[in-house]
PDB file of C-alpha atoms in Angstrom:
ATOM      1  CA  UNK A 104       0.000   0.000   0.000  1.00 45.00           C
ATOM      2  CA  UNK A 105       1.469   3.505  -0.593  1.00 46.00           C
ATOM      3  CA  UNK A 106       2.636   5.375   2.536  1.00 47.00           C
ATOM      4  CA  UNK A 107       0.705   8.692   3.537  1.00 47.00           C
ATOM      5  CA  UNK A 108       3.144  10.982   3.601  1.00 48.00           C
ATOM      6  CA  UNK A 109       3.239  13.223   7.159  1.00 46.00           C
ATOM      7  CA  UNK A 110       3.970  16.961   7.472  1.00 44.00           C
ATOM      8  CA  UNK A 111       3.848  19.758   9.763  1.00 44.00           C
ATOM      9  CA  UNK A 112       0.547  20.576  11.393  1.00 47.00           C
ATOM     10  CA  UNK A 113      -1.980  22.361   9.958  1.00 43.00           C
ATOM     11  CA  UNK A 114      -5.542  23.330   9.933  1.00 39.00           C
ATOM     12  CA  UNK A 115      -5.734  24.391   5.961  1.00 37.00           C
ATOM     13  CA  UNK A 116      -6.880  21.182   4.509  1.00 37.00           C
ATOM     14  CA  UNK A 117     -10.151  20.857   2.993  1.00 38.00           C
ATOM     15  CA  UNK A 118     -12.676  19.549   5.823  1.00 40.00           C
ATOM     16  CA  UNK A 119     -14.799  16.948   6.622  1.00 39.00           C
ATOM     17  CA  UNK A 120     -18.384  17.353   8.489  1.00 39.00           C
ATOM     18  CA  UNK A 121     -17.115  17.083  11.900  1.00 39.00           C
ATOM     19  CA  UNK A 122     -20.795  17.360  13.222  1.00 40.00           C
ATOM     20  CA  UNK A 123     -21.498  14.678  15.398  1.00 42.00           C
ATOM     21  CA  UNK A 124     -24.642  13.824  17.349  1.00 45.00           C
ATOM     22  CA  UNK A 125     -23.743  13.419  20.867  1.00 44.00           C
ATOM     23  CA  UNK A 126     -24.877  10.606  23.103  1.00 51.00           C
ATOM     24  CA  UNK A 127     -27.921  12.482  24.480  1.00 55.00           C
ATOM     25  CA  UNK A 128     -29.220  13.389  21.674  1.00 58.00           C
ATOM     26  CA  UNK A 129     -28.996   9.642  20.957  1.00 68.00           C
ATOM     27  CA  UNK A 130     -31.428   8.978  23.017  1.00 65.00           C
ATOM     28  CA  UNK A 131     -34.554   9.025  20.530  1.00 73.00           C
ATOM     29  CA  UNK A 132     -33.064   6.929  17.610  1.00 82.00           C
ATOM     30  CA  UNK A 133     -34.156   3.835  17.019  1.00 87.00           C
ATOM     31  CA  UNK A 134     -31.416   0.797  17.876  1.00 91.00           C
ATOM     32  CA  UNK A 135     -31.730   0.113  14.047  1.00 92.00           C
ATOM     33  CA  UNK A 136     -31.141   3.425  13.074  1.00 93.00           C
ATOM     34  CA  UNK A 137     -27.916   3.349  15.557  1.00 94.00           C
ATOM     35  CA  UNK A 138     -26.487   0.162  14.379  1.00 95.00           C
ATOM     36  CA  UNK A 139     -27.018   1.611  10.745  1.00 94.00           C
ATOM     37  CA  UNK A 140     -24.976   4.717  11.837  1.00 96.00           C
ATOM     38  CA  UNK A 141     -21.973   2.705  12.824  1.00 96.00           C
ATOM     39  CA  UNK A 142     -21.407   2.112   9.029  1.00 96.00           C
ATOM     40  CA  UNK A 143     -21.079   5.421   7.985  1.00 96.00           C
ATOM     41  CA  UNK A 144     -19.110   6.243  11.444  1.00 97.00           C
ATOM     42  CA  UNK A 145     -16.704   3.630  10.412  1.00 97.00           C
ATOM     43  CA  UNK A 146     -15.665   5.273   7.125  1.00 96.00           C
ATOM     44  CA  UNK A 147     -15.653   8.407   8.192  1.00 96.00           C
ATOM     45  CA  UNK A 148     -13.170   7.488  10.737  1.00 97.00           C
ATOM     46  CA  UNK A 149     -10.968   5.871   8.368  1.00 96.00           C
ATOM     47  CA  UNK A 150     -10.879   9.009   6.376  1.00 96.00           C
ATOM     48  CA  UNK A 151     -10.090  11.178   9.070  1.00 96.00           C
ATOM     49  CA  UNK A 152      -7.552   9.212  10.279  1.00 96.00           C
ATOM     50  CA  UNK A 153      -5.775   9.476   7.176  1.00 95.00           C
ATOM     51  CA  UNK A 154      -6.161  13.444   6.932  1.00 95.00           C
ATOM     52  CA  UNK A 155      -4.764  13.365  10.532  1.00 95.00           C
ATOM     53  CA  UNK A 156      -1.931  11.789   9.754  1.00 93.00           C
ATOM     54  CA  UNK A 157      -1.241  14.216   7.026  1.00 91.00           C
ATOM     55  CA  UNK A 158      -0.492  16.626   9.247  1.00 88.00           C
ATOM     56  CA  UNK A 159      -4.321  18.243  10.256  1.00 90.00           C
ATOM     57  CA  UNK A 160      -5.469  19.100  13.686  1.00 93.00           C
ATOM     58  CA  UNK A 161      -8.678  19.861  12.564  1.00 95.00           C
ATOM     59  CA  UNK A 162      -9.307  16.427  11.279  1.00 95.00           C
ATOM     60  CA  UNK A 163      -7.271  14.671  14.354  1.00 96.00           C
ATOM     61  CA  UNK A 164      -9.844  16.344  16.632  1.00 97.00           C
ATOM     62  CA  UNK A 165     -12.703  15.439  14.846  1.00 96.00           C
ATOM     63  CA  UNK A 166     -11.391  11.698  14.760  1.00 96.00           C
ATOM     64  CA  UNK A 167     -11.236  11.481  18.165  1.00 97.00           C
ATOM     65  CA  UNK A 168     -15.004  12.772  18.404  1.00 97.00           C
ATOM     66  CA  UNK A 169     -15.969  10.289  15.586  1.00 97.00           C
ATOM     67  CA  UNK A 170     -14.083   7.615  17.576  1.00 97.00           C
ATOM     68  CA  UNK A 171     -15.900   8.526  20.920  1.00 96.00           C
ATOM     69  CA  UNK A 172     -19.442   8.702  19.366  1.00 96.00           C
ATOM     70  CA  UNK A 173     -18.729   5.152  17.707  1.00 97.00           C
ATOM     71  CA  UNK A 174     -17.767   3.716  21.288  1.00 96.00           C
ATOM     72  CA  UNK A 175     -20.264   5.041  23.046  1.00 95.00           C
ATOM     73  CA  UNK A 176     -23.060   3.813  20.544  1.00 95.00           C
ATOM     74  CA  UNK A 177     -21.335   0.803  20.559  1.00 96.00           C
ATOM     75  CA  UNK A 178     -21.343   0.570  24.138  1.00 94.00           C
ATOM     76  CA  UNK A 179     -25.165   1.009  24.120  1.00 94.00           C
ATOM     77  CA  UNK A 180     -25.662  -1.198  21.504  1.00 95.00           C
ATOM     78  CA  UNK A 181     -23.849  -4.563  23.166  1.00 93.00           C
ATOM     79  CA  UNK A 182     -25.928  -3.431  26.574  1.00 93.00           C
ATOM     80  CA  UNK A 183     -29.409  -3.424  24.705  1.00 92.00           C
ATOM     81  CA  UNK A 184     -30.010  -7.187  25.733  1.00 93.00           C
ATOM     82  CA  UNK A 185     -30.162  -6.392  29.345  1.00 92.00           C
ATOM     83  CA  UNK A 186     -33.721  -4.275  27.961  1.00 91.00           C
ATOM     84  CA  UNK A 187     -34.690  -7.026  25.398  1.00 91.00           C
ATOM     85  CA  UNK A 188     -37.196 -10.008  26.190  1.00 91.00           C
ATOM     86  CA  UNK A 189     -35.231 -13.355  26.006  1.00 93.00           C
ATOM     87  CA  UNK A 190     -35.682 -14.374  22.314  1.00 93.00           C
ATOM     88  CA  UNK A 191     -34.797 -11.174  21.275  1.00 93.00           C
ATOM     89  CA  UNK A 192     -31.594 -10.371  23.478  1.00 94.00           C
ATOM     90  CA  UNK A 193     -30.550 -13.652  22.213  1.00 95.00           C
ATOM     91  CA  UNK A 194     -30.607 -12.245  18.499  1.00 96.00           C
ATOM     92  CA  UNK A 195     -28.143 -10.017  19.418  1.00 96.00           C
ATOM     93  CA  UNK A 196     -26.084 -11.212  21.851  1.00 95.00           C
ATOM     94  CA  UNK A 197     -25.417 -13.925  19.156  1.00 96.00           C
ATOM     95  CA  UNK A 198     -24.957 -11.507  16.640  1.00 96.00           C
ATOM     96  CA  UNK A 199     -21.647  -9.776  18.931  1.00 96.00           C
ATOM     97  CA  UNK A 200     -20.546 -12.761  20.954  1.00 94.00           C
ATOM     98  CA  UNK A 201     -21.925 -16.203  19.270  1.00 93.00           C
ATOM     99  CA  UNK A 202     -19.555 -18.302  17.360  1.00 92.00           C
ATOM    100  CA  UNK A 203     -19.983 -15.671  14.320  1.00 90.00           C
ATOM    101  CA  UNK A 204     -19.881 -13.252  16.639  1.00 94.00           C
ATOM    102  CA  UNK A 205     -18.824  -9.824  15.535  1.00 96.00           C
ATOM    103  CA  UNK A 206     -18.000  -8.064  18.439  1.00 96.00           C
ATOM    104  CA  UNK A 207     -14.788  -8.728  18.367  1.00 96.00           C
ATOM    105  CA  UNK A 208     -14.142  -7.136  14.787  1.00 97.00           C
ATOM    106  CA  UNK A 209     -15.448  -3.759  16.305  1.00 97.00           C
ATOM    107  CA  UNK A 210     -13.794  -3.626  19.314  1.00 97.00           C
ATOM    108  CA  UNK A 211     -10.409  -4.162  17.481  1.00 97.00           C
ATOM    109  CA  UNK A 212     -11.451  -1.664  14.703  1.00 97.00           C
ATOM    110  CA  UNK A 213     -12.136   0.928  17.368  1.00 97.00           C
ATOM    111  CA  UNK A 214      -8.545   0.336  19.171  1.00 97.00           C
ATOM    112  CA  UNK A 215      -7.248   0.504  15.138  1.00 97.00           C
ATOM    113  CA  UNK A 216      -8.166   3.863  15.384  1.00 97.00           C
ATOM    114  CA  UNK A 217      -7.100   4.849  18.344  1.00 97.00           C
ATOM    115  CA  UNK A 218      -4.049   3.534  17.971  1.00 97.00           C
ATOM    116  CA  UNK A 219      -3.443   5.582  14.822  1.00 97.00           C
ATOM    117  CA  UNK A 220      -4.940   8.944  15.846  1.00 97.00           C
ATOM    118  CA  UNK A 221      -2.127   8.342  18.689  1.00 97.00           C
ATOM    119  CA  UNK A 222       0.430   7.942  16.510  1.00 96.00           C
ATOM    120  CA  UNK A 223      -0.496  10.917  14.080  1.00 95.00           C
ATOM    121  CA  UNK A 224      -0.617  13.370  17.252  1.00 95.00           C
ATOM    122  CA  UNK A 225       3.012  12.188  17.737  1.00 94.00           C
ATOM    123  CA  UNK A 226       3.667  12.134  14.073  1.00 92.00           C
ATOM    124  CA  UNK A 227       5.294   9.110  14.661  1.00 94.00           C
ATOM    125  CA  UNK A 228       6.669   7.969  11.648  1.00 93.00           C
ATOM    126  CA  UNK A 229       4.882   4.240  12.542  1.00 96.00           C
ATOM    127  CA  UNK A 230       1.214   6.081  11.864  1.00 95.00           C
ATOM    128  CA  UNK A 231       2.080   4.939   7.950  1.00 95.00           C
ATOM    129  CA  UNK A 232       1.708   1.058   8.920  1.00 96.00           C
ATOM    130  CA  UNK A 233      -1.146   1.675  11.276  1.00 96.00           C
ATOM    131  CA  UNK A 234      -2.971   3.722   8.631  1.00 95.00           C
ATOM    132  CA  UNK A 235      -2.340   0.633   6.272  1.00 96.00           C
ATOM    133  CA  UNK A 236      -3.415  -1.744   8.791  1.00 96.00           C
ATOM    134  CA  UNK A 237      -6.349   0.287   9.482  1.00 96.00           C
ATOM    135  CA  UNK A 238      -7.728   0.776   5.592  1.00 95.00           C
ATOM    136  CA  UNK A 239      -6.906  -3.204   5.252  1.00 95.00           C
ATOM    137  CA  UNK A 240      -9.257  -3.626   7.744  1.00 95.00           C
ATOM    138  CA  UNK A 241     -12.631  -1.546   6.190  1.00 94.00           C
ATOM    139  CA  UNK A 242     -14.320  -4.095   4.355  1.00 95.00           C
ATOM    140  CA  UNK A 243     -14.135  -6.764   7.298  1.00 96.00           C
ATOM    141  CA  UNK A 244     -15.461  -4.225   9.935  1.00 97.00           C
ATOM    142  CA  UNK A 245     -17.782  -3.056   7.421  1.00 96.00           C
ATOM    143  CA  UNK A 246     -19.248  -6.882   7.076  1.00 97.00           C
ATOM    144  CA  UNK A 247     -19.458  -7.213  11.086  1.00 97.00           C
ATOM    145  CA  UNK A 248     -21.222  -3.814  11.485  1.00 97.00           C
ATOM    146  CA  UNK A 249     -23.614  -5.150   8.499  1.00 96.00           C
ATOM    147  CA  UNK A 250     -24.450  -8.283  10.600  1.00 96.00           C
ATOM    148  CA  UNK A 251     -25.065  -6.497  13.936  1.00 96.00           C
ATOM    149  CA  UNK A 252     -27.463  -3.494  11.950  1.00 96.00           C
ATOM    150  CA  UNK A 253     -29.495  -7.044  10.703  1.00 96.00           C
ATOM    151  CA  UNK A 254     -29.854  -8.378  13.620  1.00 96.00           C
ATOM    152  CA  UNK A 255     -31.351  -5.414  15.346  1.00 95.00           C
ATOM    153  CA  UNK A 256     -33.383  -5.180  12.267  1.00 94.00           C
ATOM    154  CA  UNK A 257     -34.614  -8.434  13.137  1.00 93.00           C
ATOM    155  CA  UNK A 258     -35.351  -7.934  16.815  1.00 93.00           C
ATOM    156  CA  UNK A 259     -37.547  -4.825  15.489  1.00 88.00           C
ATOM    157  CA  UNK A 260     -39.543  -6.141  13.057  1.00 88.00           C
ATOM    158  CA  UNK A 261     -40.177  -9.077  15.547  1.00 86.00           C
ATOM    159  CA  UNK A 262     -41.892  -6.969  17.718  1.00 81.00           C
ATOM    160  CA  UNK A 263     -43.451  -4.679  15.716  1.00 80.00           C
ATOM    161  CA  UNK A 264     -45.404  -7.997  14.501  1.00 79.00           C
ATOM    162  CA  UNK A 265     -45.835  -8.950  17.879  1.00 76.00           C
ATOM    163  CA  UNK A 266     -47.306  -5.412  18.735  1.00 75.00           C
ATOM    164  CA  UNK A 267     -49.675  -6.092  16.154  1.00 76.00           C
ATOM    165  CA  UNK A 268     -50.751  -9.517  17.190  1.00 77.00           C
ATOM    166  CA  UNK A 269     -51.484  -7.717  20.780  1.00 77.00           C
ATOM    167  CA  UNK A 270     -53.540  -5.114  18.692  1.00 76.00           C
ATOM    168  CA  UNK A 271     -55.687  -7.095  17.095  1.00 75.00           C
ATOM    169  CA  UNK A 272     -56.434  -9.199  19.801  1.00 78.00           C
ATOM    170  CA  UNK A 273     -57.113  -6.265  21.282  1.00 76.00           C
ATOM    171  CA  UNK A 274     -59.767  -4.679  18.465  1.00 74.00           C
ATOM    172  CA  UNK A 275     -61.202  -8.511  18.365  1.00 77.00           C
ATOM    173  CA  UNK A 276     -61.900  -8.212  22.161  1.00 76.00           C
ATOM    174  CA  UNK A 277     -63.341  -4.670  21.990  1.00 75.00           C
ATOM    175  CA  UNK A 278     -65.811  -5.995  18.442  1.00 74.00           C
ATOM    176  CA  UNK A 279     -67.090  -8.892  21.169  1.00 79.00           C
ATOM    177  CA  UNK A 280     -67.895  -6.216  23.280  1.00 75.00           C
ATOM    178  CA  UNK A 281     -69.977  -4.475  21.241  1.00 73.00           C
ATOM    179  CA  UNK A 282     -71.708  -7.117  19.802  1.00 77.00           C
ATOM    180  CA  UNK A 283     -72.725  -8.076  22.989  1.00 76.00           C
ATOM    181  CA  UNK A 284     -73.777  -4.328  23.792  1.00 73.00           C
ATOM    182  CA  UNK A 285     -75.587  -3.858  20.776  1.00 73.00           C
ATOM    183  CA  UNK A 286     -78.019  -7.376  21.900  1.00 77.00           C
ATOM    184  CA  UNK A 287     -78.306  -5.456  25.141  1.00 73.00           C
ATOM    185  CA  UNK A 288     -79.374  -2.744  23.773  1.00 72.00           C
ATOM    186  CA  UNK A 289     -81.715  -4.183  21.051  1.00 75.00           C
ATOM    187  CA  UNK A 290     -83.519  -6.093  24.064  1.00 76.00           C
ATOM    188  CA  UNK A 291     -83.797  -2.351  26.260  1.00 72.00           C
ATOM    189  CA  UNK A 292     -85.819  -1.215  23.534  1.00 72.00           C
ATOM    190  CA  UNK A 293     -88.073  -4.012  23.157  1.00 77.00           C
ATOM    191  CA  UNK A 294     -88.715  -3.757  26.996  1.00 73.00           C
ATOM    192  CA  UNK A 295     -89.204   0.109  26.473  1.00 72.00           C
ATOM    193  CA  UNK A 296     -91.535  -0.735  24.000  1.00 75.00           C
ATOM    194  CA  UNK A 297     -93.465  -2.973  25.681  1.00 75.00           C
ATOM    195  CA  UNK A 298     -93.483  -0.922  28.643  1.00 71.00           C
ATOM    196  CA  UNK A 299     -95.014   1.910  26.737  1.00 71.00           C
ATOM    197  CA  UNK A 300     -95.209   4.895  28.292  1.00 69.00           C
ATOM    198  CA  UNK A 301     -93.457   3.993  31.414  1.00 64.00           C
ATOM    199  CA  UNK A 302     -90.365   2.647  29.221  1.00 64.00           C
ATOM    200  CA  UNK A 303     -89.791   6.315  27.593  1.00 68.00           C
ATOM    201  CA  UNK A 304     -86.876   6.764  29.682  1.00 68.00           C
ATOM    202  CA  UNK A 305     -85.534   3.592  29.119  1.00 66.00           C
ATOM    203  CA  UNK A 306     -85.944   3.915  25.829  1.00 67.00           C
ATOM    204  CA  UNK A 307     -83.644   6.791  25.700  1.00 69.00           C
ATOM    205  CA  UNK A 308     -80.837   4.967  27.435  1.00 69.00           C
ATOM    206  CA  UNK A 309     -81.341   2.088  25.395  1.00 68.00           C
ATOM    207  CA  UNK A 310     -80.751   4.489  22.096  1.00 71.00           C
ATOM    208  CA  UNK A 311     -77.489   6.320  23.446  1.00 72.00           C
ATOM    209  CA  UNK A 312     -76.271   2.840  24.339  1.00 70.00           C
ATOM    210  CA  UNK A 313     -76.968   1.934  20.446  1.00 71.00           C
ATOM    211  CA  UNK A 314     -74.922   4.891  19.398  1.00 73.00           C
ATOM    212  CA  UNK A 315     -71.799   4.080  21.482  1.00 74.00           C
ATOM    213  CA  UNK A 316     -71.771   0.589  20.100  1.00 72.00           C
ATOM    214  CA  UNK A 317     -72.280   1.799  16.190  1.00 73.00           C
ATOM    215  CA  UNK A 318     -69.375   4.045  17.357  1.00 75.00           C
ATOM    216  CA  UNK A 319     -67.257   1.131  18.408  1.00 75.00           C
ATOM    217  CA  UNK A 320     -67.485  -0.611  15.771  1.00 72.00           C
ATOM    218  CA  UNK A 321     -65.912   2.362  13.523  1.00 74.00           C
ATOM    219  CA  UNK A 322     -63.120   2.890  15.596  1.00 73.00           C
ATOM    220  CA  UNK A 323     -62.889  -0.415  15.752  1.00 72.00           C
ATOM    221  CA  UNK A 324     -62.714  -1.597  12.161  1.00 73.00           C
ATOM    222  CA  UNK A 325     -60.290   2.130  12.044  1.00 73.00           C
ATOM    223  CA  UNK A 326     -57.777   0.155  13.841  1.00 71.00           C
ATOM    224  CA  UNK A 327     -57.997  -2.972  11.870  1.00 67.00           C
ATOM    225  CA  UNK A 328     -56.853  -1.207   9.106  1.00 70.00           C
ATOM    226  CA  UNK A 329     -53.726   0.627  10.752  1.00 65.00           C
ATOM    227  CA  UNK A 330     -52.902  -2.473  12.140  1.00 62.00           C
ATOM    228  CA  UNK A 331     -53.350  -4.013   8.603  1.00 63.00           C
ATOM    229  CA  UNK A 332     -50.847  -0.593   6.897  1.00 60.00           C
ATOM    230  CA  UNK A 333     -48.234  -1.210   9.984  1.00 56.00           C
ATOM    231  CA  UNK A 334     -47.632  -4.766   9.520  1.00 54.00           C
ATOM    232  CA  UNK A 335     -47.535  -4.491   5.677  1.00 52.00           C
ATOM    233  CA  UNK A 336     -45.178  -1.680   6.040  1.00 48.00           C
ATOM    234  CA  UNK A 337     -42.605  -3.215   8.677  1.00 47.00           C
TER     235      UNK A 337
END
């Protein structure tokens, strides 16, 4: 591989987006959307590193807050089991520590890194074999990062059918309900009836009750169908 040649320090190099989210702000995306993020981390990384070593301390420091944002999400990512039901923190902890396990690949990408940024800051003239090392070893992390963002993918559509399932019990136990309320009430107004003048009141109560089931039944066949657009769109 050709050596990347070092120089003096500077911050004149065309930039990358060092805009990175930070771990709080984490806190609304989805685990799939995470693991996805790792990819694109990854390379970014990679690229930065090499710009580092060139000499840029605009690109070491935003390494170093690439590097911490990928550790930290993939910190959060290995501890999502712990939050999981059984089948699905088995998914993943298979996916990182199983005898494929890929957990392994990251964790020694992430020291790559590290171990290069600390050589470019030193502009130690051994940053050209770590670089090498560290570009050799894309398309491997890039496969292991691809596994773990399929397995979470996995675990969520899992129990986004299993949501579903719950819902439509749900709207199936609700649709018994107001069958039953809607014999009720079709018996209250044959009583009212019969009771004629004395069953006005009845009658009355017997009518509202009618309305509430019609009304049921429309929110109930309204949540059929968004259960019906979910599962087709997971």
């Amino acid at each position: 591989m050709a050596a990347f040649p070092l120089s003096a320090r500077t911050s004149s190099m065309p930039t990358l987006s060092s805009s990175t989210q930070t771990p709080s702000r984490d806190a609304g995306m989805s685990l799939v959307n995470l693991a996805a993020r790792q990819r694109m981390l990854s390379q970014r990384m990679v690229l930065q590193s090499v710009l580092a070593a060139r000499g840029s301390d605009l690109h070491l420091k935003a390494a170093r807050s690439s590097l911490t944002l990928f550790t930290d999400s993939q910190a959060r990512l290995m501890d999502t089991p712990r939050h999981l039901d059984a089948a699905s923190a088995e998914i993943i902890r298979r996916a990182y520590h199983g005898p494929q396990g890929v957990g392994a690949t990251i964790d020694a990408f992430a020291q790559q890194v590290s171990t290069a940024l600390d050589l470019a800051e030193r502009q130690s003239p051994r940053v050209e074999d770590a670089l090498a090392r560290l570009v050799e070893s894309t398309d491997s992390v890039l496969e292991a990062l691809n596994t773990a963002t399929t397995a979470f993918d996995q675990v969520n559509k899992a129990q986004s059918e299993t949501l579903m399932k719950e819902l439509a019990g749900i709207v199936a136990s609700i649709q018994t309900v107001a069958r039953e309320a809607k014999v009720v009430s079709f018996n209250a107004q044959v009583m009212a009836a019969r009771a004629g003048q004395h069953g006005r009141e009845f009658a009355v109560v017997a009518n509202v009750l009618s309305g509430i089931t019609n009304e049921i039944d429309g929110l109930s066949l309204q949540a059929v169908s968004l259960a019906g657009r979910s599962r087709t769109g997971a």
